[in-house]
Amino acid sequence: MDAVNLTIDGLSVEVPRGSTILDAASKLGIDIPTLCHHPDLAVKAVCRVCVVEVEGQRVLQPACAYPVAEGMQVKTNTARVREARKTVVELMLAHHPQDCLQCERNQNCELQSLAYRLGVREISFPYIERDLPIDELSPAMKRDPNKCINCRRCVSVCHDIQGVGALESVNRGFDTVVTAPFWRSIAEISCVTCGQCVLVCPVGAITERDDTEQVWAALANPQKHVIVQTAPAIRVSIGEELGLPVGTRVTKKLTAALRRLGFDRVFDTDFSADLTIWEEGNELLHRLSTGGTLPMLTSCSPGWIKYIEHYYPELLDHLSTCKSPQQMFGALAKTYYAEKAGLDPADIVMVSIMPCTAKKFEAGRPEMSDSGYADVDVVLTTRELGRMLREAGIDFSGLPEEEYDEPLGISTGAGAIFGASGGVMEAALRTVYELVTGKELENVNFEDVRGLEGIKSATVSLPIPEAAAAGDKATNNGVSELEVKVAVAHSLQHAKTLMEQIRAGKAEYQFIEVMCCPGGCIGGGGQPIPTNTEERTLRIKAIYEEDAGMPLRKSHDNPAVKTLYKEYLGKPLGEKSHQLLHTHYEPREKF
Amino acid sequence: MEFFRSHVLVCSGANCSLKGSRGVRTAFVEEINAQGLDKEIKVIETGCFGLCEEGPVVVVYPEAVHYCRVDPQDAKEIVREHLAKGRVVKRLLFKGDMELPGVQTWQQMDFYSRQKRVVLRNCGLIDPDNIDEYIARNGYEALGKALSAGPDKVIEVVKKSGLRGRGGAGFPTGLKWDFTSQAPGEQKYLVCNADEGEPGTFKDRLILEGDPHSVIEGMAIAAFAIGASQGYIYFRGEYRLSIDRLRNAIEQAREYGLLGKGILGSGFDFDIDIRVGAGAYVCGEETALLNSMEGKRGEPRYKPPYPASVGLWGKPTCVNNVETLANIAPIILEGAEWYVNIGPKGCPGTKVFTLTGNINNAGLIEVPMGITLREIIYDIGGGIPNGRSFKMAQTGGTSGGCLPEALLDVPMDIDSLEAAGSALGSGALMIMDDTHCIIDVVRCLLQFFCHESCGQCTPCREGTRRLYELIDKIARMEAVEEDVSLIKRLARTMEDASLCGLGQTAPFPILTTMRFFPEEYKAHIEEGICPAGVCNARSHIA
Amino acid sequence: MAIPKEQLDSVKERVIQIVSQNGAKEEALLQILHDIQADDNSLSEAELLQVARALDIPLSRVYGVATFYSLYSVQPRGKFIIRICESAPCHIVGARAVISAFEEALGIKMGETTTDGKFTLEATSCLGVCGVAPAVMINDEVYGNLTPDKVVEVLAEYDADEA
């Protein structure tokens, strides 16, 4: 290892060349305060909170950016350093609304923590109000630029990670602030509503749109039958939102908690995830056998859908026509379930708990009302559910373990892994394999498509029985083989890479899974803050544990889905499916 | 070749142009034609002579008589009297010489005789639109010499010369070239920083206007030394209308094979493009300039890495100031030894200063480093006008220090000024007489930084505004003793924690005036009095 | 959508022409914006969106640049922009009186545009003609050695011009 030795506050430390002072200090257990720094984003070195003294340097240097060198002497805790840090934070506070108690990020605000930590007891500069317009037009997110402290993390995530670039620093000097071009609402531009900006904002300048009041009102209304579906990723993150260790699986406490809140039925989006696999798996096979548009692209992730509509409208034919599991669920809740339970769909309020801000947008898409009603009435993020549970005074850890309600609460491990990048692909492969080969899949784990690598790919060979093999290339023993090449991308910058390949005719895949957010839904814009690589990794691990612990691991084994087809839908891609479970997409302009 | 008995040089520098030098030139041509002298006398438009205050300036050769404040009528008189009859028009001579017997040539005038012109060697003497005139004065000889010496030798000479960057930071130029030359990478760039945004500075503009080839030649040599095949001149947006001359010069150099492929028959390829800014002082900072050249917001980048290793589009890039580059050809021709002997040890060479404010001979001068402030103001600058007395000189531009009378004997070089608590900076020199209030002027300076902070880092974005508010409070006689300690704390944080030089030096004017003019602060804060009678209870800009 | 199609179409041809003259690369953005602004002293949303599309960069980047540099404006401005130097060398030789004279003569404050859309008053930093301070620049024309009296004369030059 190319190592460098340096001294920080009198302590020697050895770190790899290329490390920053911040890295080296953390190795020594010295926690240098930071603000614009974010472990998953490019170094900006603009907030100047992490400044330290470096021997030989005339001025203080930002620890987050300054590279270590052999023999370097660093001091992180001198009067000079403390004064500079405190003054910097004071300067920010004097230009930031002083309404911490009413702020959504109260007690989870990095600026607030810093002020506390650095012992800021007074703000020496008079408060200057910015008086900028608050953007509340988006169904997904709310932006209050008055709270922006110009750390630019949102800019970085929006441009670099998502390749969207809806937000940018504008103006200069004291008037510098992050906003959308021409102060447009994010609802008017080609923002995909992924909410990654919400996750990285250290303060309350960007938050989800809070829809909890609508849910409280529905729950309080005796005329309403309020049902809830929980997305796969919620069971590995709501515990974290409520103070449990990251990656704690709390599926059965989640159901109990939702009943305590007063939901009439507690169902599972994993059920409709399984259903999605029936539909989407068959759609893929149909496209393969009829020369349909390939590669087929998954359509579960509404941020991704909005992205392709804005940025690659000419590739919309590649998208699976399947609605997302949330929307399939909603459509069935107000038809199949209403019939079964003898309810008037008008009285049903469908609430979904999602790790996602884009799901709020998706639920409001005009075409998402094939049941004759809005398929989904209210979407809450993980954070909003946490807020309701806290407000309701529910002692989450002390809850008993309870099951989901039947029949729409029955699911398989394949549904659960929809929550992680690669999960939809893996679930689909488990089913497609058995549909095509007619054989039982021995090892259901497709490790190649798991994990946090940006673009993952795999080739799966499906041995086909002779009868079905006509036209396919013959291999040994007279058994044909269908080779399926698949790719998985998460975060839109990687999706973009694959889209460019498709556009250039260079994508050799038949099936591609795209998830808008890094890591998939466990890293969605509605998840607990912080959501960094560390949290994502632990939540992914929990998702696969959830899968491994399920008695059924393949979507086509889901008995409730089988019953659904028998009782109501008929067959995959059938008429009823088309009416309720499939949709279409619209090209959107780039703004 | 035609032979002319006399040449009339009419300054077409920015300042003289604004005073109507174009009309003066036309008047000369018309009257010369009218008198039938057009075969004998040639009128040439030149770059800046430097004595901008006295413009439009005209010099008549071979006598080298220097006329001031010439208007079109005067021009006709000069033709009729001086050129036709040999009688100097005395009333148009430099006013400082009025009482002297006889006629002084321009070289004999104090304003010029005390200067040493290396960078400005051709300014005012040649027609900048004609490459032949530059070549006639040994132009492009240095490039030829450099090409045969090889890059290493060139870097060695520049290193030995001790030349330090003239843009403000004073970094040794040879070292910068060495770093860029050593940096791994096939593609390297040379950028000439002509984003002259420092208020009170207009030297780069006048150098480029008056002698563009001195910069082009310097760039070609620099590019050869560092291994760059492409160069750029980043011009201020505010100057964008005066780039035609520069474009013309580049075009001529291409025609002569002094730019382009295989320069002077060597294997060296180099060409220059012009980029234009759009109004941002901070783009004078080299990394902000690179961002701006890439079409981005002109925000400084965090250093390290330095442009020498990661610069324009991530490639090794050397950014040099106009004046720095104009020094190169003479250094290559005359040798490092010659250069080292001009000016003091550690900071050799000459420096171009721009004199502004309350001074008789406002304009452009070039003097050896180390000359005193007093010599510049009184001997060259002609002292303070209107019988007023000197109060303060700000060296180094807006972020420079403000020096009192007691420091008039400070030598004007990078190290001496730094020791005195100020800076040499870009060479702006603003002189203020005793009618002005220090607080009022500092407020004006701080307002500038509010305007020009890029807004990226907290100490500068927020601090420039707060510092302005605090000085405004003093000007409004509303400040209290605690505000002084707050100013000092804020200033320390800005100096210590800002990302780039702008924020780090923005508190300089307030700190140096607090140090050198404590009585003015005291009068405003404790007694509620503005000694100069300038401040009253209003904020001049909200 | 956010901008009416007619508006977008009406600027498209000119923008595309300017972009192709300067090269469809992000590095040409500053010059492209200078050229686009040359007609009416301001940059409209439709124009910037067409630039963004032509350069294949986000509109936010273009807007960020347009609001960073002081020579650009995303607000409509007058036919003549009077940029008054407020830097110290002009300040100490009477820039403030020049500002007041312009404000008084035009009946507007700094940063404002006359109701007839003819003049906009703006502060600028140094114009680099300190030899003739105080100085102003009206569109591309520079005026030096100004006094309140000369302000009136200068404005008179623009009287004949139809707004």
Coordinates of C-alpha atoms in Angstrom, one line a residue, chain B residues 47-459:
Chain B
G47 CA -1.1 52.3 -28.3
C48 CA -1.0 54.1 -25.0
F49 CA 1.7 56.5 -24.1
G50 CA 0.7 56.3 -20.5
L51 CA -0.1 59.9 -19.7
C52 CA -3.8 59.4 -20.0
E53 CA -4.7 62.3 -17.8
E54 CA -3.3 64.6 -20.5
G55 CA -4.8 62.9 -23.5
P56 CA -5.3 62.9 -26.4
V57 CA -1.5 62.6 -26.6
V58 CA 0.4 63.2 -29.9
V59 CA 4.1 62.8 -30.4
V60 CA 5.8 64.2 -33.4
Y61 CA 9.0 62.6 -34.7
P62 CA 11.9 62.9 -35.4
E63 CA 11.9 65.7 -32.7
A64 CA 9.9 63.6 -30.3
V65 CA 7.8 66.5 -29.2
H66 CA 5.0 65.5 -26.9
Y67 CA 1.7 67.3 -27.2
C68 CA -1.1 67.1 -24.7
R69 CA -4.9 67.6 -24.8
V70 CA -4.9 67.9 -28.5
D71 CA -8.2 68.6 -30.2
P72 CA -8.9 68.6 -33.9
Q73 CA -8.3 72.3 -34.2
D74 CA -5.0 71.9 -32.3
A75 CA -4.1 69.2 -34.8
K76 CA -4.5 71.5 -37.7
E77 CA -2.3 74.1 -35.9
I78 CA 0.4 71.5 -35.3
V79 CA 0.4 70.7 -39.0
R80 CA 0.6 74.3 -40.1
E81 CA 3.1 75.4 -37.5
H82 CA 5.2 72.5 -36.5
L83 CA 5.2 70.3 -39.5
A84 CA 5.1 73.0 -42.2
K85 CA 7.2 75.6 -40.5
G86 CA 9.1 73.8 -37.8
R87 CA 7.7 75.9 -35.0
V88 CA 6.7 73.9 -31.9
V89 CA 3.2 74.8 -30.6
K90 CA 4.3 75.5 -27.1
R91 CA 0.8 75.9 -25.6
L92 CA 0.1 72.3 -26.2
L93 CA 3.2 71.0 -24.4
F94 CA 2.9 69.1 -21.2
K95 CA 1.9 71.6 -18.6
G96 CA 4.6 70.6 -16.2
D97 CA 7.2 71.9 -18.7
M98 CA 5.6 75.3 -19.4
E99 CA 8.1 77.3 -17.4
L100 CA 11.1 75.5 -18.7
P101 CA 13.2 77.0 -21.4
G102 CA 13.3 75.3 -24.7
V103 CA 11.4 72.3 -25.8
Q104 CA 11.7 69.0 -24.1
T105 CA 11.4 65.7 -26.0
W106 CA 9.1 63.2 -24.4
Q107 CA 12.0 61.2 -23.2
Q108 CA 13.1 64.2 -21.2
M109 CA 9.8 64.7 -19.4
D110 CA 9.8 63.6 -15.8
F111 CA 6.8 61.5 -16.4
Y112 CA 8.8 59.3 -18.9
S113 CA 12.4 59.8 -17.9
R114 CA 11.9 58.1 -14.5
Q115 CA 10.2 55.1 -16.0
K116 CA 11.9 52.0 -17.3
R117 CA 10.0 50.5 -20.2
V118 CA 10.4 46.8 -20.7
V119 CA 6.8 45.7 -21.0
L120 CA 5.7 49.0 -22.6
R121 CA 8.8 49.0 -24.8
N122 CA 6.8 49.5 -27.9
C123 CA 3.7 51.1 -26.6
G124 CA 3.2 54.5 -28.2
L125 CA 6.1 53.9 -30.6
I126 CA 4.7 51.5 -33.1
D127 CA 1.5 50.9 -34.9
P128 CA 0.0 47.9 -33.1
D129 CA -2.0 47.0 -36.2
N130 CA 1.2 46.4 -38.2
I131 CA 3.2 43.3 -37.3
D132 CA 6.2 44.7 -39.4
E133 CA 6.7 47.5 -36.9
Y134 CA 6.9 45.0 -34.1
I135 CA 9.3 42.8 -36.0
A136 CA 11.4 45.9 -36.8
R137 CA 11.9 46.4 -33.1
N138 CA 13.4 42.9 -32.7
G139 CA 10.0 41.3 -32.5
Y140 CA 9.8 37.5 -32.6
E141 CA 13.6 37.2 -32.3
A142 CA 13.1 35.9 -28.9
L143 CA 10.8 33.2 -30.2
G144 CA 13.3 32.1 -32.7
K145 CA 16.0 32.0 -30.0
A146 CA 13.7 30.0 -27.7
L147 CA 12.9 27.5 -30.4
S148 CA 16.6 26.8 -31.0
A149 CA 17.4 26.7 -27.3
G150 CA 14.8 24.1 -26.4
P151 CA 12.1 24.1 -23.7
D152 CA 14.3 23.2 -20.8
K153 CA 16.7 26.0 -21.5
V154 CA 13.8 28.5 -21.8
I155 CA 12.3 27.4 -18.4
E156 CA 15.8 27.7 -16.9
V157 CA 16.2 31.2 -18.1
V158 CA 12.8 32.3 -16.9
K159 CA 13.5 30.7 -13.6
K160 CA 16.8 32.4 -13.3
S161 CA 15.3 35.8 -14.2
G162 CA 13.3 35.6 -11.0
L163 CA 10.2 36.8 -12.9
R164 CA 7.1 36.6 -10.7
G165 CA 3.5 36.6 -11.9
R166 CA 2.2 40.1 -12.5
G167 CA -1.5 39.3 -12.0
G168 CA -1.4 39.8 -8.3
A169 CA -0.2 36.6 -6.6
G170 CA 3.4 37.0 -7.5
F171 CA 4.1 33.3 -8.0
P172 CA 7.5 32.6 -9.7
T173 CA 6.7 32.2 -13.4
G174 CA 9.5 29.8 -14.2
L175 CA 8.3 27.5 -11.5
K176 CA 4.8 27.5 -12.8
W177 CA 6.1 26.6 -16.3
D178 CA 8.2 23.9 -14.8
F179 CA 5.2 22.3 -13.0
T180 CA 3.1 22.4 -16.1
S181 CA 5.9 21.0 -18.3
Q182 CA 6.5 18.2 -15.8
A183 CA 2.8 17.3 -15.4
P184 CA 1.9 14.1 -17.2
G185 CA -0.4 14.4 -20.2
E186 CA -0.3 14.8 -23.9
Q187 CA -2.6 17.8 -24.2
K188 CA -1.6 20.9 -22.3
Y189 CA -2.9 24.4 -22.5
L190 CA -1.6 27.9 -22.1
V191 CA -4.0 30.6 -21.0
C192 CA -3.3 34.3 -21.0
N193 CA -5.3 35.9 -18.2
A194 CA -6.6 39.2 -19.6
D195 CA -9.6 39.3 -17.3
E196 CA -8.5 42.6 -15.9
G197 CA -11.2 43.2 -13.4
E198 CA -9.3 44.9 -10.6
P199 CA -10.8 48.4 -10.3
G200 CA -8.3 51.0 -11.2
T201 CA -6.3 48.6 -13.4
F202 CA -6.2 49.0 -17.1
K203 CA -2.6 48.0 -17.9
D204 CA -3.4 44.7 -19.6
R205 CA -5.9 46.3 -21.9
L206 CA -3.4 49.0 -22.9
I207 CA -0.6 46.5 -23.4
L208 CA -2.8 44.3 -25.6
E209 CA -4.0 47.4 -27.5
G210 CA -0.6 49.0 -27.7
D211 CA 1.6 46.1 -28.4
P212 CA -0.4 42.9 -28.9
H213 CA 2.5 41.0 -30.4
S214 CA 4.6 41.3 -27.2
V215 CA 1.9 39.2 -25.6
I216 CA 1.5 36.8 -28.5
E217 CA 5.2 36.2 -28.7
G218 CA 5.4 35.7 -24.9
M219 CA 2.6 33.2 -25.2
A220 CA 4.3 31.3 -28.0
I221 CA 7.5 31.0 -26.0
A222 CA 5.6 29.9 -22.9
A223 CA 3.6 27.3 -24.8
F224 CA 6.8 26.0 -26.3
A225 CA 8.4 25.8 -22.9
I226 CA 5.4 23.9 -21.3
G227 CA 4.5 21.8 -24.3
A228 CA 1.2 23.4 -25.1
S229 CA -0.2 23.4 -28.6
Q230 CA -3.2 25.5 -27.9
G231 CA -3.4 28.8 -26.2
Y232 CA -6.3 31.1 -25.2
I233 CA -6.6 34.7 -24.3
Y234 CA -9.4 35.2 -21.8
F235 CA -10.6 38.8 -22.3
R236 CA -12.9 40.7 -20.0
G237 CA -16.4 40.9 -21.1
E238 CA -16.4 44.6 -20.6
Y239 CA -13.6 45.0 -23.1
R240 CA -15.2 42.7 -25.6
L241 CA -15.5 45.5 -28.2
S242 CA -11.9 46.2 -28.3
I243 CA -10.7 42.7 -29.3
D244 CA -10.6 43.4 -33.0
R245 CA -7.1 44.7 -32.8
L246 CA -6.1 41.5 -31.0
R247 CA -7.8 39.3 -33.5
N248 CA -6.0 41.2 -36.3
A249 CA -2.7 40.7 -34.6
I250 CA -3.3 37.0 -34.2
E251 CA -4.2 36.8 -37.8
Q252 CA -1.1 38.6 -38.9
A253 CA 1.1 36.3 -36.8
R254 CA -0.6 33.3 -38.5
E255 CA 0.1 34.8 -41.9
Y256 CA 3.8 35.2 -41.0
G257 CA 4.0 31.6 -39.7
L258 CA 4.5 32.8 -36.2
L259 CA 1.4 31.0 -35.1
G260 CA 0.0 27.8 -36.5
K261 CA 1.8 24.6 -37.7
G262 CA 5.5 24.3 -37.6
I263 CA 6.3 27.8 -36.3
L264 CA 9.5 29.3 -37.9
G265 CA 10.1 26.0 -39.6
S266 CA 10.4 24.1 -36.3
G267 CA 8.3 21.2 -35.3
F268 CA 6.4 23.4 -32.9
D269 CA 2.7 23.9 -33.4
F270 CA 0.8 26.6 -31.5
D271 CA -2.3 28.6 -32.0
I272 CA -4.3 31.1 -30.0
D273 CA -8.1 31.5 -29.6
I274 CA -9.8 34.3 -27.8
R275 CA -12.5 33.8 -25.1
V276 CA -14.6 36.5 -23.7
G277 CA -16.0 36.8 -20.2
A278 CA -19.3 38.3 -19.3
G279 CA -18.7 40.4 -16.2
A280 CA -17.3 38.7 -13.2
Y281 CA -14.3 40.0 -11.3
V282 CA -13.7 36.7 -9.7
C283 CA -12.8 35.2 -13.1
G284 CA -9.5 36.9 -12.7
E285 CA -8.8 34.0 -10.3
E286 CA -7.2 31.4 -12.4
T287 CA -9.5 28.4 -11.6
A288 CA -12.6 30.6 -11.9
L289 CA -11.3 31.7 -15.2
L290 CA -10.9 28.1 -16.3
N291 CA -14.5 27.3 -15.3
S292 CA -15.7 30.3 -17.2
M293 CA -13.7 29.2 -20.3
E294 CA -15.5 25.9 -20.1
G295 CA -18.8 27.7 -20.3
K296 CA -19.6 27.4 -16.6
R297 CA -20.3 29.7 -13.7
G298 CA -17.0 31.4 -12.9
E299 CA -16.6 29.9 -9.5
P300 CA -13.1 29.2 -8.3
R301 CA -12.1 25.6 -7.9
Y302 CA -10.7 24.2 -4.8
K303 CA -6.9 23.9 -5.0
P304 CA -5.1 21.4 -4.9
P305 CA -5.1 20.1 -7.6
Y306 CA -3.5 23.2 -9.2
P307 CA -4.1 24.0 -12.9
A308 CA -0.6 22.9 -13.7
S309 CA -1.7 19.4 -13.2
V310 CA -5.5 19.6 -13.6
G311 CA -6.6 22.6 -15.5
L312 CA -8.8 23.4 -18.5
W313 CA -11.0 20.4 -19.2
G314 CA -8.9 18.6 -16.7
K315 CA -5.6 18.9 -18.6
P316 CA -2.4 20.5 -17.4
T317 CA -2.7 24.2 -17.9
C318 CA -0.6 27.2 -17.3
V319 CA -2.3 30.5 -16.6
N320 CA -0.2 33.7 -17.0
N321 CA -1.1 37.3 -16.8
V322 CA -0.7 39.6 -19.8
E323 CA 2.0 41.7 -18.3
T324 CA 3.9 38.5 -17.2
L325 CA 3.9 37.3 -20.8
A326 CA 5.0 40.6 -22.2
N327 CA 8.1 40.3 -20.1
I328 CA 9.1 37.1 -21.6
A329 CA 10.6 38.1 -25.0
P330 CA 13.0 40.7 -23.5
I331 CA 14.1 38.2 -20.9
I332 CA 14.9 35.6 -23.5
L333 CA 16.7 38.2 -25.7
E334 CA 18.6 40.1 -23.0
G335 CA 19.1 37.2 -20.6
A336 CA 18.2 36.4 -17.1
E337 CA 21.2 38.3 -15.7
W338 CA 20.0 41.5 -17.3
Y339 CA 16.6 41.1 -15.8
V340 CA 17.8 40.2 -12.3
N341 CA 19.7 43.5 -12.2
I342 CA 16.5 45.5 -12.6
G343 CA 14.8 46.1 -9.3
P344 CA 15.5 44.5 -5.9
K345 CA 16.6 41.0 -5.1
G346 CA 13.8 38.5 -4.8
C347 CA 11.5 40.6 -7.0
P348 CA 13.4 41.7 -10.1
G349 CA 12.1 43.5 -13.1
T350 CA 9.8 46.3 -13.8
K351 CA 6.2 46.8 -12.8
V352 CA 3.5 48.5 -14.8
F353 CA 1.2 50.7 -12.5
T354 CA -2.0 52.5 -13.3
L355 CA -2.3 55.7 -11.4
T356 CA -5.8 56.8 -10.6
G357 CA -7.7 59.0 -8.2
N358 CA -6.5 62.4 -7.0
I359 CA -3.2 62.6 -8.9
N360 CA -2.1 65.0 -11.6
N361 CA -0.7 62.5 -14.1
A362 CA -3.3 59.8 -14.0
G363 CA -2.3 57.0 -16.4
L364 CA 0.0 54.1 -17.1
I365 CA 3.6 53.9 -16.0
E366 CA 6.3 51.3 -15.9
V367 CA 9.1 51.5 -13.3
P368 CA 11.7 49.3 -11.8
M369 CA 10.4 47.3 -8.9
G370 CA 11.4 48.8 -5.6
I371 CA 10.9 52.4 -6.5
T372 CA 9.2 54.2 -3.6
L373 CA 5.6 55.2 -3.5
R374 CA 6.7 58.8 -3.0
E375 CA 8.7 58.8 -6.2
I376 CA 5.7 57.4 -8.1
I377 CA 3.2 59.9 -6.7
Y378 CA 5.3 63.1 -6.8
D379 CA 8.1 62.6 -9.3
I380 CA 6.2 60.7 -12.0
G381 CA 2.6 61.3 -11.0
G382 CA 3.1 65.0 -10.6
G383 CA 1.6 65.1 -7.1
I384 CA -1.8 65.9 -5.8
P385 CA -4.0 68.3 -7.8
N386 CA -5.9 71.4 -6.7
G387 CA -3.4 72.2 -3.9
R388 CA -4.8 69.4 -1.7
S389 CA -2.6 67.2 0.3
F390 CA -2.1 63.4 0.2
K391 CA -4.2 61.3 2.5
M392 CA -4.1 57.7 1.5
A393 CA -2.8 55.4 -1.3
Q394 CA -4.3 52.1 -2.0
T395 CA -1.9 49.7 -3.6
G396 CA -2.9 46.5 -5.3
G397 CA -6.4 47.3 -6.2
T398 CA -9.6 46.9 -4.3
S399 CA -8.3 44.2 -2.0
G400 CA -5.0 46.0 -1.5
G401 CA -3.9 47.8 1.6
C402 CA -4.5 51.5 2.3
L403 CA -1.3 53.3 3.2
P404 CA -0.9 56.6 5.0
E405 CA 1.6 59.3 4.4
A406 CA 4.0 57.8 6.9
L407 CA 4.5 54.9 4.6
L408 CA 5.2 56.9 1.4
D409 CA 8.8 55.7 1.3
V410 CA 7.8 52.0 1.1
P411 CA 9.5 50.4 -1.9
M412 CA 7.0 49.2 -4.4
D413 CA 7.8 45.5 -4.8
I414 CA 5.9 42.4 -3.8
D415 CA 7.8 41.6 -0.6
S416 CA 8.2 45.2 0.7
L417 CA 4.5 46.0 0.3
E418 CA 3.5 42.7 2.0
A419 CA 5.8 43.6 4.9
A420 CA 4.1 47.0 5.1
G421 CA 0.7 45.4 5.4
S422 CA -0.4 45.9 1.8
A423 CA 0.0 44.2 -1.5
L424 CA 1.5 45.0 -4.9
G425 CA -1.4 43.1 -6.6
S426 CA -2.1 43.9 -10.2
G427 CA -0.4 47.3 -10.0
A428 CA -3.4 49.5 -9.4
L429 CA -2.5 52.6 -7.5
M430 CA -5.3 54.8 -6.2
I431 CA -4.4 58.1 -4.6
M432 CA -6.8 59.9 -2.4
D433 CA -6.5 63.5 -1.1
D434 CA -7.6 64.9 2.2
T435 CA -11.2 65.8 1.1
H436 CA -12.1 62.2 1.3
C437 CA -13.4 60.1 4.2
I438 CA -11.7 56.8 4.8
I439 CA -14.9 55.2 6.0
D440 CA -16.8 56.3 2.9
V441 CA -14.1 54.9 0.6
V442 CA -13.8 51.7 2.4
R443 CA -17.6 51.3 2.2
C444 CA -17.3 51.7 -1.6
L445 CA -14.6 49.1 -1.7
L446 CA -16.6 46.6 0.4
Q447 CA -19.6 47.1 -1.7
F448 CA -17.6 46.0 -4.7
F449 CA -16.9 42.7 -2.9
C450 CA -20.6 42.2 -2.2
H451 CA -21.2 42.6 -5.9
E452 CA -18.3 40.3 -6.9
S453 CA -18.3 37.5 -4.4
C454 CA -19.1 34.4 -6.4
G455 CA -21.4 33.1 -3.6
Q456 CA -19.8 29.7 -3.4
C457 CA -18.2 29.6 0.0
T458 CA -19.9 30.7 3.2
P459 CA -17.3 33.2 4.6

